Short mmCIF file of C-alpha atoms in Angstrom, two decimals:
data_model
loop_
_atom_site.label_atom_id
_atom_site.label_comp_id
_atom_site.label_asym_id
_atom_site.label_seq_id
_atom_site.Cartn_x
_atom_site.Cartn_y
_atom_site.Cartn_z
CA UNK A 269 224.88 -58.72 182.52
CA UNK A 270 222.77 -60.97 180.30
CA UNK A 271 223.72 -60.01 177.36
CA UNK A 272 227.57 -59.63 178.23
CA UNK A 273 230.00 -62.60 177.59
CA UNK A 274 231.39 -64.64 180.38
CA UNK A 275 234.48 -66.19 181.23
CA UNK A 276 234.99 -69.73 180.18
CA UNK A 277 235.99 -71.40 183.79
CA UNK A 278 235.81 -74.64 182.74
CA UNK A 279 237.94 -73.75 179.79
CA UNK A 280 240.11 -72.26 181.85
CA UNK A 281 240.16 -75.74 184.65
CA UNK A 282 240.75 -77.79 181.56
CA UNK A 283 244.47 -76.59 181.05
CA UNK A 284 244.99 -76.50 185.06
CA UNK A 285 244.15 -80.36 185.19
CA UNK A 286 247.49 -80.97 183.09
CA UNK A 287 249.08 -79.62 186.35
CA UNK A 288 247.13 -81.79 188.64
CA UNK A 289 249.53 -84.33 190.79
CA UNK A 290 249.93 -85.93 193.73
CA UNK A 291 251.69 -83.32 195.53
CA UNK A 292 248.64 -80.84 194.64
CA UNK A 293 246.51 -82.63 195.73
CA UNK A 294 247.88 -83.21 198.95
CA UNK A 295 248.55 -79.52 199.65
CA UNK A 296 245.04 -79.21 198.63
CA UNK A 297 244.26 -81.33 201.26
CA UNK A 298 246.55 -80.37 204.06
CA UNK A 299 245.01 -76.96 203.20
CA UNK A 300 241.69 -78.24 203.90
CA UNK A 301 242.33 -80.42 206.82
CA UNK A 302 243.40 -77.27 208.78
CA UNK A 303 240.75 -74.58 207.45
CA UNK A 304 238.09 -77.65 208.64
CA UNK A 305 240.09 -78.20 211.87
CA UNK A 306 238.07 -80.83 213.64
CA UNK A 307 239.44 -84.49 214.05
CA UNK A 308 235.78 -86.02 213.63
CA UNK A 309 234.54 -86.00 210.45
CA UNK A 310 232.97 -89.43 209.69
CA UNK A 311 229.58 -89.04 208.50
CA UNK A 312 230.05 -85.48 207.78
CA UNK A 313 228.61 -83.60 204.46
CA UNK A 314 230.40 -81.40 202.07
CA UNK A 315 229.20 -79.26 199.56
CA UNK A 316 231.32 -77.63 196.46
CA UNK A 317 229.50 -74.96 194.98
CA UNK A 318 231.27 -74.12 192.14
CA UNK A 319 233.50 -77.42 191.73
CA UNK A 320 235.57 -76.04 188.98
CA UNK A 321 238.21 -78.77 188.59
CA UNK A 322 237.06 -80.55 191.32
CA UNK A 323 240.52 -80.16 193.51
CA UNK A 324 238.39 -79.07 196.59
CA UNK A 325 236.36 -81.63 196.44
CA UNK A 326 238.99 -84.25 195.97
CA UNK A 327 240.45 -83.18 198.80
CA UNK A 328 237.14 -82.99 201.13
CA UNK A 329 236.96 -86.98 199.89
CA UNK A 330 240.45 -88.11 201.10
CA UNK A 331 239.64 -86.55 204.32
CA UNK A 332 236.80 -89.03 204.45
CA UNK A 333 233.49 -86.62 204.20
CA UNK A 334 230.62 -87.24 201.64
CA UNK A 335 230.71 -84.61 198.84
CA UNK A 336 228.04 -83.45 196.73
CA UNK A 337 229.70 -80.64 194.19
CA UNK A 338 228.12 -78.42 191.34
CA UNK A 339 229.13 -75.83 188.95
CA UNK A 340 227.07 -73.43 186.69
CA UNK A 341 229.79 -74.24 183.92
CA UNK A 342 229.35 -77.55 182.32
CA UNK A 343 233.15 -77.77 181.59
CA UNK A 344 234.01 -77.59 185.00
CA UNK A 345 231.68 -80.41 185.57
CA UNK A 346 233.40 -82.53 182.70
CA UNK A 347 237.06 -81.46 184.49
CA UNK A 348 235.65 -82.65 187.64
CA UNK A 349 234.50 -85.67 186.50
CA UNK A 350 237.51 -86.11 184.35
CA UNK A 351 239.32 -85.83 188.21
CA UNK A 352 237.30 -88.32 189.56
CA UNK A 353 237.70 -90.77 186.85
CA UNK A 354 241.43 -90.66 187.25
CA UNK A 355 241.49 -91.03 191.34
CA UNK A 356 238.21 -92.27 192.61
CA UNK A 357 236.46 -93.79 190.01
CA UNK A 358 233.86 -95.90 191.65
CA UNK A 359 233.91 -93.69 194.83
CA UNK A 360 229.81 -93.36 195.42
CA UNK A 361 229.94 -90.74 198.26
CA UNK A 362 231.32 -88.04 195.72
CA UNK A 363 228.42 -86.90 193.66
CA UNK A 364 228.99 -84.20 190.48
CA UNK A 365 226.48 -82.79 188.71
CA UNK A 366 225.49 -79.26 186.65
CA UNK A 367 223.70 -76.93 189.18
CA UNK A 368 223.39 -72.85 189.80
CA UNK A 369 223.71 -71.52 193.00
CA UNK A 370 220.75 -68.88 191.63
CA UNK A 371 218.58 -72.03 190.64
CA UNK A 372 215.92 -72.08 193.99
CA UNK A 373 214.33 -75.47 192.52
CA UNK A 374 217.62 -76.83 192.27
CA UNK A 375 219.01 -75.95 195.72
CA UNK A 376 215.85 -76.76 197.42
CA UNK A 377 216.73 -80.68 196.27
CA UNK A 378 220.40 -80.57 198.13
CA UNK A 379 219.11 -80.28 201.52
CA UNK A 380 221.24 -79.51 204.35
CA UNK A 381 225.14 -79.59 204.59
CA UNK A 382 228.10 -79.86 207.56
CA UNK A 383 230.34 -77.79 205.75
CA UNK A 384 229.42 -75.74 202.38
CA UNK A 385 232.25 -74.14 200.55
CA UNK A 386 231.91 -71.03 198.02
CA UNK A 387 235.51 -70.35 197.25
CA UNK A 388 235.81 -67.96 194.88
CA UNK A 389 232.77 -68.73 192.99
CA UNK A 390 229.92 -66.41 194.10
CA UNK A 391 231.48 -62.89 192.96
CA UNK A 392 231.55 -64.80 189.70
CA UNK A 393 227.40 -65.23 189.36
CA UNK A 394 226.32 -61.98 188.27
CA UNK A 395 224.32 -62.13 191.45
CA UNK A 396 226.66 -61.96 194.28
CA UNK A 397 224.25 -61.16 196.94
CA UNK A 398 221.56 -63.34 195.88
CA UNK A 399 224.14 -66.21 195.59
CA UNK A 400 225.18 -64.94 199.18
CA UNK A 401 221.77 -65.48 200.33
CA UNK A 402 220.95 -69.44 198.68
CA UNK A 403 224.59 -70.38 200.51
CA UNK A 404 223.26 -69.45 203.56
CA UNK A 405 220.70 -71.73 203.07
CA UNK A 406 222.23 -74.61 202.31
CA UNK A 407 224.04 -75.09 205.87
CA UNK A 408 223.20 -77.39 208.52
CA UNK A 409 223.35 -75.92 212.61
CA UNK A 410 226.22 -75.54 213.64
CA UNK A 411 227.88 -76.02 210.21
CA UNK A 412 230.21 -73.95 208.49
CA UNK A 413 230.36 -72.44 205.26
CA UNK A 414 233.95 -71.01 203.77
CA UNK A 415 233.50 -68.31 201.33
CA UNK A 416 236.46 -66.26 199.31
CA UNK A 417 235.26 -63.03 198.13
CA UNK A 418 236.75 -60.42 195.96
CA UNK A 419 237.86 -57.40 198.08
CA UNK A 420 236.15 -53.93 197.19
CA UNK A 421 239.42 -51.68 196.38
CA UNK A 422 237.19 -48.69 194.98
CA UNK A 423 237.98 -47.14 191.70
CA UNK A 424 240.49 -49.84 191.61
CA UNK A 425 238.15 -52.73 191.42
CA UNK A 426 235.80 -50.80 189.15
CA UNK A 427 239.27 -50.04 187.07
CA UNK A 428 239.57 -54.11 186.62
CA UNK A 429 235.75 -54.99 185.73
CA UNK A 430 237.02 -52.94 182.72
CA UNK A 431 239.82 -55.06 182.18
CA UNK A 432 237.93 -58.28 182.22
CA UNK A 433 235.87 -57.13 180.04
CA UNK A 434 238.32 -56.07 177.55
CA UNK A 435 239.76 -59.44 177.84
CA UNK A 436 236.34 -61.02 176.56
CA UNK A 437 236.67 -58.73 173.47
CA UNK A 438 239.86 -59.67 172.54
CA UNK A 439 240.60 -62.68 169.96
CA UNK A 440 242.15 -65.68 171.64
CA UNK A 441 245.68 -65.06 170.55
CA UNK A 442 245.71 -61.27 172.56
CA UNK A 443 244.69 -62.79 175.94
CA UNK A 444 247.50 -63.83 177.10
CA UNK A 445 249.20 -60.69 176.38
CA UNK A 446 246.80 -58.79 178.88
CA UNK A 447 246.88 -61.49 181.38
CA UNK A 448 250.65 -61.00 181.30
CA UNK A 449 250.73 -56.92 181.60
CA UNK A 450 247.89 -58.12 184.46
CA UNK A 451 250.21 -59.88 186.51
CA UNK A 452 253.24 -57.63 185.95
CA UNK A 453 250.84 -55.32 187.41
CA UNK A 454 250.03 -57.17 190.59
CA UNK A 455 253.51 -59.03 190.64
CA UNK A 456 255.89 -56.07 189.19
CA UNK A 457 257.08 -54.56 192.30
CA UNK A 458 259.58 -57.36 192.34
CA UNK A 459 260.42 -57.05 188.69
CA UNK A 460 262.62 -53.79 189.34
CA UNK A 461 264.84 -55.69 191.91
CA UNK A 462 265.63 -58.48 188.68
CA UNK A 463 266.16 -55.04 186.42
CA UNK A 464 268.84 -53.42 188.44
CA UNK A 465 270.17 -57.50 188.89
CA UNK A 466 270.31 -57.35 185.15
CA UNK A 467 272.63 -54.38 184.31
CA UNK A 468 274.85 -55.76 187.64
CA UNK A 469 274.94 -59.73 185.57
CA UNK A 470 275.74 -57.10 182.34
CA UNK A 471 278.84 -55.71 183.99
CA UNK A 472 280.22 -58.38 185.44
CA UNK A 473 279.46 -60.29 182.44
CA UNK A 474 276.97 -62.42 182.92
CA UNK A 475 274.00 -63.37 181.57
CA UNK A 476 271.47 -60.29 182.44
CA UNK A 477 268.51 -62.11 181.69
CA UNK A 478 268.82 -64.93 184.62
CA UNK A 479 267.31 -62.27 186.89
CA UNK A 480 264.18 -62.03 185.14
CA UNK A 481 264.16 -65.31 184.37
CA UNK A 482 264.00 -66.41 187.91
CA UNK A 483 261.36 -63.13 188.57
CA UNK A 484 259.28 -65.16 185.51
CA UNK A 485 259.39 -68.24 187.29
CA UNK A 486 258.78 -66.52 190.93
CA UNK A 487 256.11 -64.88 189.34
CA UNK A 488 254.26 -66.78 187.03
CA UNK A 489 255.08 -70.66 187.69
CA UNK A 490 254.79 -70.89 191.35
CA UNK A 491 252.49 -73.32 193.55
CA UNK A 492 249.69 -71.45 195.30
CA UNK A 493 248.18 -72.67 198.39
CA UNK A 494 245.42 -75.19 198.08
CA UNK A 495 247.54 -77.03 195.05
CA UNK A 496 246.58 -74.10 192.49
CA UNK A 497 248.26 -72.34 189.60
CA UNK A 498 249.46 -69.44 189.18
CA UNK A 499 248.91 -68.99 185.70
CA UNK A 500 245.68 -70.65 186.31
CA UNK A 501 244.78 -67.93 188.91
CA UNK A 502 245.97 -64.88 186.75
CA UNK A 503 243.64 -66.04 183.68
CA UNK A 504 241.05 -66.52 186.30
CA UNK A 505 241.90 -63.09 187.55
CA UNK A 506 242.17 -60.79 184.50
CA UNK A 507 239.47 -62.48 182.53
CA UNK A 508 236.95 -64.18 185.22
CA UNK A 509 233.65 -62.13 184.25
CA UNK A 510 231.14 -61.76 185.47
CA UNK A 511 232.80 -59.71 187.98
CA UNK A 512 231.31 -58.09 191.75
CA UNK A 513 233.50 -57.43 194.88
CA UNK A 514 232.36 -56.47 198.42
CA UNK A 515 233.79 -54.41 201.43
CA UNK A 516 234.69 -57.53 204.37
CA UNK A 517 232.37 -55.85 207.01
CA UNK A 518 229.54 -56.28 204.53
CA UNK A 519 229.95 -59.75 204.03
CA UNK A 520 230.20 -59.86 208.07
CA UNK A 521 226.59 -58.14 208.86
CA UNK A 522 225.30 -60.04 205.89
CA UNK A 523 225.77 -63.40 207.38
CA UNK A 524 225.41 -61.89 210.62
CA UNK A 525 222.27 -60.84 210.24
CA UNK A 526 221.40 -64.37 209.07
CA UNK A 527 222.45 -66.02 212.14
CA UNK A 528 225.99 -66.66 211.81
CA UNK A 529 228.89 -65.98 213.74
CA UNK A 530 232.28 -65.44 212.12
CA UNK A 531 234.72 -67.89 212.95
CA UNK A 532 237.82 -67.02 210.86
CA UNK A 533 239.01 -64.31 208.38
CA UNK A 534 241.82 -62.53 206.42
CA UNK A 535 241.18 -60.10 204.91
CA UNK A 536 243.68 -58.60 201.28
CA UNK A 537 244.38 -56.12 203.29
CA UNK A 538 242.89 -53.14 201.29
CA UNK A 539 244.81 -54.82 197.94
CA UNK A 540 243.94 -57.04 195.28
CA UNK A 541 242.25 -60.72 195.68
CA UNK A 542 239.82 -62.10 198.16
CA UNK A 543 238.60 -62.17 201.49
CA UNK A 544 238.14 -65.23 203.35
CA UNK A 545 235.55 -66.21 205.43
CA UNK A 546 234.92 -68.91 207.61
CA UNK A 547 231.38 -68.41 209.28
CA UNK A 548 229.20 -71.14 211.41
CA UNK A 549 225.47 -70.97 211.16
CA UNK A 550 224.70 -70.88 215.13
CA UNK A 551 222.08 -73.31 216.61
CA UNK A 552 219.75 -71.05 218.39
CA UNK A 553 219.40 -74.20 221.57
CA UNK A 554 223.48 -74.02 221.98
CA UNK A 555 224.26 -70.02 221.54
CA UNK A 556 227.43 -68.66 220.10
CA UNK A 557 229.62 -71.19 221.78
CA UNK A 558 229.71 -72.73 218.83
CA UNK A 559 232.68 -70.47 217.55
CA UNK A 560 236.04 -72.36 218.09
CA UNK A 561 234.74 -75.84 218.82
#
């Protein structure tokens, strides 16, 4: 994959920042608050691998924990930054900085964290398993590292690493074009529904195209959990390359064989998007008890 192109992320985080508001952020944080679900977190460490706009990491600040974040892409760095500078400006327990997850001189500075968190970033390296591995490393006992990974759908998954590819052939002004006909795609069960609403607005002489408009919108313009984009998530989506995916049970013995236990997951359920992982590296002194503390 050396010599293929990648996706610009940061490029991509750049536009998504114009969306970035208060009442992102907070869902971002809400979000967080409950996936971290402990009451005591003064003193605690964070780590963002793979910042991207730096929303996460935001978030893991305003719920008081010290945050060290990185990304491979030096844009996302600059969006992070660009974050900070608007909301915590002086704020000396959130450090950004350029970093790879594959870098093993780099990692070995970090140390040890309470909570690491890979979402959506390590499918993304080129190296998935590899990346897999450094994360593991980078937790503290008895911490917990979240991870979002791409769910293996087969021939269908294989079917969209040529799609993202395609869209890093394509001159700028195509792109969106395919990351439309991508989303139809995932989202166009519900466009048949504003269709047949159509003709019915046509006959009783309305305007047929306030259906789709509001399937557009529905679609396309909607607020994701964790404050994110849509539109943000689809260009992710169709053009995010490089590209790897995994079954859920692998990920499982992966980390399980590394001395975690699995705390939390849902699964896509055999569909598009990711898997989501909470696991918690297990002090070998306290046992498994750990899980659900």
């Amino acid at each position: 994959m050396a010599n293929e192109p990648r996706f610009e992320f940061g490029e991509n985080w750049q536009r998504f920042l114009a969306h970035v508001d208060e009442e992102r952020i907070e869902d971002a944080t809400v979000a967080l608050r409950k996936a971290i679900g402990c009451s005591e977190l003064e003193g605690k460490t964070f780590l963002d691998v793979g910042c991207g706009s730096g929303l996460s990491s935001l978030a893991a600040r305003r719920l008081g924990l010290s945050v060290r974040a990185f990304d491979f892409d030096r844009q996302s760095v600059a969006c992070a930054r660009e974050l900070k500078r608007r909301y915590r400006p002086d704020d000396e327990d959130w450090i950004i900085e350029a970093g790879s997850v594959l870098d093993r001189d780099y990692l070995s500075s970090l140390g040890r964290f309470d909570f690491v968190y890979a979402w959506g970033v390590l499918h993304h390296t080129g190296a998935l398993w590899q990346a897999l591995e450094h994360a593991s490393q980078l937790v503290a006992p008895r911490g917990r590292l979240w991870l979002a990974v791409y769910n293996d759908q087969g021939i269908r998954s294989v079917w969209w690493g040529y799609v993202k590819r395609l869209y890093q052939r394509l001159p700028g002004a195509l792109r969106p074009i395919l990351v439309f006909g991508g989303g139809v795609a995932m989202y166009g069960s519900a466009l048949v529904p504003a269709l047949v609403d159509g003709v019915l607005f046509l006959c009783a002489l309305r305007n047929p195209f306030l259906p789709l408009i509001a399937w557009y919108r529905r679609s396309f313009c909607a607020t994701l959990p964790r404050g994110m984009h849509l539109w943000t998530d689809l260009v992710d989506w169709v053009g995010g390359y490089p590209f790897e995916f995994a079954r859920p049970e692998q990920v499982f013995s992966f980390f399980r064989d590394r001395g975690f236990v699995l705390q939390h997951l849902v699964t896509a359920g055999g569909g598009h998007g990711c898997n989501e992982f909470v696991f918690v590296k297990v002090d070998c002194a306290s046992g498994p008890e750990v899980v659900g503390e």
